[in-house]
């Protein structure tokens, strides 16, 4: 699935972000999308944000200020180098397994 990038938008809410990323990892999404195609944009970026991103092998973007959802989304898309882009916010939990995800993405 090197044709797909996943981009996350996050602002604070570290616990829900960790739950979301864990659900993506445990349900196989990170088996399908390689680390080079995983991006996260942090509003008001902190060291804690960076530590979470590193744990899940996400490429880090961010701003010291909150630039709004649209501007952050634009930054994520600008850094996408693949044909397809999946946009997620920090609370987009994944409840399907990797077989179902692969089937959906390949349809």
PDB file of C-alpha atoms in Angstrom:
ATOM      1  CA  UNK A   1       0.000   0.000   0.000  1.00  0.00           C
ATOM      2  CA  UNK A   2       2.783   2.432  -0.782  1.00  0.00           C
ATOM      3  CA  UNK A   3       0.214   4.466  -2.764  1.00  0.00           C
ATOM      4  CA  UNK A   4      -1.535   5.629   0.439  1.00  0.00           C
ATOM      5  CA  UNK A   5      -0.527   8.219   3.010  1.00  0.00           C
ATOM      6  CA  UNK A   6      -2.319   8.601   6.320  1.00  0.00           C
ATOM      7  CA  UNK A   7      -2.304  12.020   7.930  1.00  0.00           C
ATOM      8  CA  UNK A   8      -3.339  12.772  11.481  1.00  0.00           C
ATOM      9  CA  UNK A   9      -4.352  16.098  12.955  1.00  0.00           C
ATOM     10  CA  UNK A  10      -3.937  16.442  16.694  1.00  0.00           C
ATOM     11  CA  UNK A  11      -4.351  19.126  19.320  1.00  0.00           C
ATOM     12  CA  UNK A  12      -3.650  18.175  22.915  1.00  0.00           C
ATOM     13  CA  UNK A  13      -5.870  15.191  23.971  1.00  0.00           C
ATOM     14  CA  UNK A  14      -2.800  12.940  24.278  1.00  0.00           C
ATOM     15  CA  UNK A  15      -4.685  10.015  25.793  1.00  0.00           C
ATOM     16  CA  UNK A  16      -7.187   9.741  22.956  1.00  0.00           C
ATOM     17  CA  UNK A  17      -4.395  10.147  20.387  1.00  0.00           C
ATOM     18  CA  UNK A  18      -2.526   7.242  21.968  1.00  0.00           C
ATOM     19  CA  UNK A  19      -5.723   5.127  21.923  1.00  0.00           C
ATOM     20  CA  UNK A  20      -6.285   5.981  18.264  1.00  0.00           C
ATOM     21  CA  UNK A  21      -2.738   5.149  17.206  1.00  0.00           C
ATOM     22  CA  UNK A  22      -2.770   1.956  19.242  1.00  0.00           C
ATOM     23  CA  UNK A  23      -6.032   0.904  17.535  1.00  0.00           C
ATOM     24  CA  UNK A  24      -4.479   1.588  14.114  1.00  0.00           C
ATOM     25  CA  UNK A  25      -1.403  -0.448  15.040  1.00  0.00           C
ATOM     26  CA  UNK A  26      -3.288  -3.359  16.631  1.00  0.00           C
ATOM     27  CA  UNK A  27      -5.819  -3.610  13.800  1.00  0.00           C
ATOM     28  CA  UNK A  28      -3.112  -3.805  11.138  1.00  0.00           C
ATOM     29  CA  UNK A  29      -3.321  -0.396   9.491  1.00  0.00           C
ATOM     30  CA  UNK A  30       0.371   0.210  10.177  1.00  0.00           C
ATOM     31  CA  UNK A  31       1.142  -3.133   8.493  1.00  0.00           C
ATOM     32  CA  UNK A  32      -0.476  -1.729   5.353  1.00  0.00           C
ATOM     33  CA  UNK A  33       0.837   1.846   5.421  1.00  0.00           C
ATOM     34  CA  UNK A  34       4.617   2.086   5.883  1.00  0.00           C
ATOM     35  CA  UNK A  35       6.201   4.623   8.278  1.00  0.00           C
ATOM     36  CA  UNK A  36       7.331   6.912   5.452  1.00  0.00           C
ATOM     37  CA  UNK A  37       3.644   7.389   4.540  1.00  0.00           C
ATOM     38  CA  UNK A  38       2.451   8.293   8.047  1.00  0.00           C
ATOM     39  CA  UNK A  39       2.287  12.000   8.940  1.00  0.00           C
ATOM     40  CA  UNK A  40       0.985  13.855  11.966  1.00  0.00           C
ATOM     41  CA  UNK A  41       0.392  17.574  12.375  1.00  0.00           C
ATOM     42  CA  UNK A  42       0.322  18.896  15.928  1.00  0.00           C
ATOM     43  CA  UNK A  43      -1.346  22.167  16.821  1.00  0.00           C
ATOM     44  CA  UNK A  44       0.685  23.889  19.575  1.00  0.00           C
ATOM     45  CA  UNK A  45       3.331  21.152  19.282  1.00  0.00           C
ATOM     46  CA  UNK A  46       5.061  19.927  22.444  1.00  0.00           C
ATOM     47  CA  UNK A  47       7.768  17.429  23.353  1.00  0.00           C
ATOM     48  CA  UNK A  48       5.054  15.074  24.574  1.00  0.00           C
ATOM     49  CA  UNK A  49       3.486  15.186  21.095  1.00  0.00           C
ATOM     50  CA  UNK A  50       6.836  14.389  19.491  1.00  0.00           C
ATOM     51  CA  UNK A  51       7.399  11.436  21.826  1.00  0.00           C
ATOM     52  CA  UNK A  52       4.037   9.900  20.907  1.00  0.00           C
ATOM     53  CA  UNK A  53       4.727  10.365  17.195  1.00  0.00           C
ATOM     54  CA  UNK A  54       8.135   8.723  17.454  1.00  0.00           C
ATOM     55  CA  UNK A  55       6.663   5.724  19.278  1.00  0.00           C
ATOM     56  CA  UNK A  56       4.336   5.059  16.329  1.00  0.00           C
ATOM     57  CA  UNK A  57       6.867   6.001  13.619  1.00  0.00           C
ATOM     58  CA  UNK A  58       4.993   9.066  12.393  1.00  0.00           C
ATOM     59  CA  UNK A  59       6.600  11.893  10.461  1.00  0.00           C
ATOM     60  CA  UNK A  60       6.125  15.020  12.519  1.00  0.00           C
ATOM     61  CA  UNK A  61       4.739  18.362  11.392  1.00  0.00           C
ATOM     62  CA  UNK A  62       3.477  21.066  13.672  1.00  0.00           C
ATOM     63  CA  UNK A  63       3.178  24.640  14.709  1.00  0.00           C
ATOM     64  CA  UNK A  64       3.713  26.445  18.000  1.00  0.00           C
ATOM     65  CA  UNK A  65       0.287  28.036  17.524  1.00  0.00           C
ATOM     66  CA  UNK A  66      -3.080  26.583  16.580  1.00  0.00           C
ATOM     67  CA  UNK A  67      -3.448  27.380  12.870  1.00  0.00           C
ATOM     68  CA  UNK A  68      -6.910  25.854  12.520  1.00  0.00           C
ATOM     69  CA  UNK A  69      -8.164  22.622  11.010  1.00  0.00           C
ATOM     70  CA  UNK A  70      -8.126  23.752   7.369  1.00  0.00           C
ATOM     71  CA  UNK A  71      -4.573  25.136   7.420  1.00  0.00           C
ATOM     72  CA  UNK A  72      -3.279  22.058   9.236  1.00  0.00           C
ATOM     73  CA  UNK A  73      -5.044  19.818   6.733  1.00  0.00           C
ATOM     74  CA  UNK A  74      -3.434  21.754   3.877  1.00  0.00           C
ATOM     75  CA  UNK A  75      -0.002  21.227   5.462  1.00  0.00           C
ATOM     76  CA  UNK A  76      -0.651  17.488   5.723  1.00  0.00           C
ATOM     77  CA  UNK A  77      -1.704  17.247   2.074  1.00  0.00           C
ATOM     78  CA  UNK A  78       1.321  19.309   0.957  1.00  0.00           C
ATOM     79  CA  UNK A  79       3.539  16.674   2.576  1.00  0.00           C
ATOM     80  CA  UNK A  80       1.722  13.738   0.978  1.00  0.00           C
ATOM     81  CA  UNK A  81       3.856  12.031  -1.670  1.00  0.00           C
ATOM     82  CA  UNK A  82       1.384   9.331  -2.668  1.00  0.00           C
ATOM     83  CA  UNK A  83      -1.625   9.091  -4.933  1.00  0.00           C
ATOM     84  CA  UNK A  84      -4.138   8.645  -2.084  1.00  0.00           C
ATOM     85  CA  UNK A  85      -4.504  10.339   1.287  1.00  0.00           C
ATOM     86  CA  UNK A  86      -6.475   9.276   4.370  1.00  0.00           C
ATOM     87  CA  UNK A  87      -7.262  12.113   6.769  1.00  0.00           C
ATOM     88  CA  UNK A  88      -7.682  11.281  10.458  1.00  0.00           C
ATOM     89  CA  UNK A  89      -8.109  13.325  13.574  1.00  0.00           C
ATOM     90  CA  UNK A  90      -6.757  12.269  16.939  1.00  0.00           C
ATOM     91  CA  UNK A  91     -10.009  10.533  17.884  1.00  0.00           C
ATOM     92  CA  UNK A  92     -10.523   8.311  14.820  1.00  0.00           C
ATOM     93  CA  UNK A  93     -10.378   4.875  16.443  1.00  0.00           C
ATOM     94  CA  UNK A  94     -10.108   1.893  14.099  1.00  0.00           C
ATOM     95  CA  UNK A  95     -12.331  -1.074  14.816  1.00  0.00           C
ATOM     96  CA  UNK A  96     -11.663  -3.317  11.809  1.00  0.00           C
ATOM     97  CA  UNK A  97      -8.819  -5.790  11.322  1.00  0.00           C
ATOM     98  CA  UNK A  98      -6.159  -5.661   8.603  1.00  0.00           C
ATOM     99  CA  UNK A  99      -7.993  -8.102   6.302  1.00  0.00           C
ATOM    100  CA  UNK A 100     -11.111  -5.907   6.267  1.00  0.00           C
ATOM    101  CA  UNK A 101      -9.018  -2.743   5.857  1.00  0.00           C
ATOM    102  CA  UNK A 102      -7.072  -4.200   2.912  1.00  0.00           C
ATOM    103  CA  UNK A 103     -10.269  -5.370   1.270  1.00  0.00           C
ATOM    104  CA  UNK A 104     -11.872  -1.934   1.684  1.00  0.00           C
ATOM    105  CA  UNK A 105      -8.822  -0.039   0.397  1.00  0.00           C
ATOM    106  CA  UNK A 106      -8.445  -2.340  -2.620  1.00  0.00           C
ATOM    107  CA  UNK A 107     -12.098  -2.149  -3.692  1.00  0.00           C
TER     108      UNK A 107
END
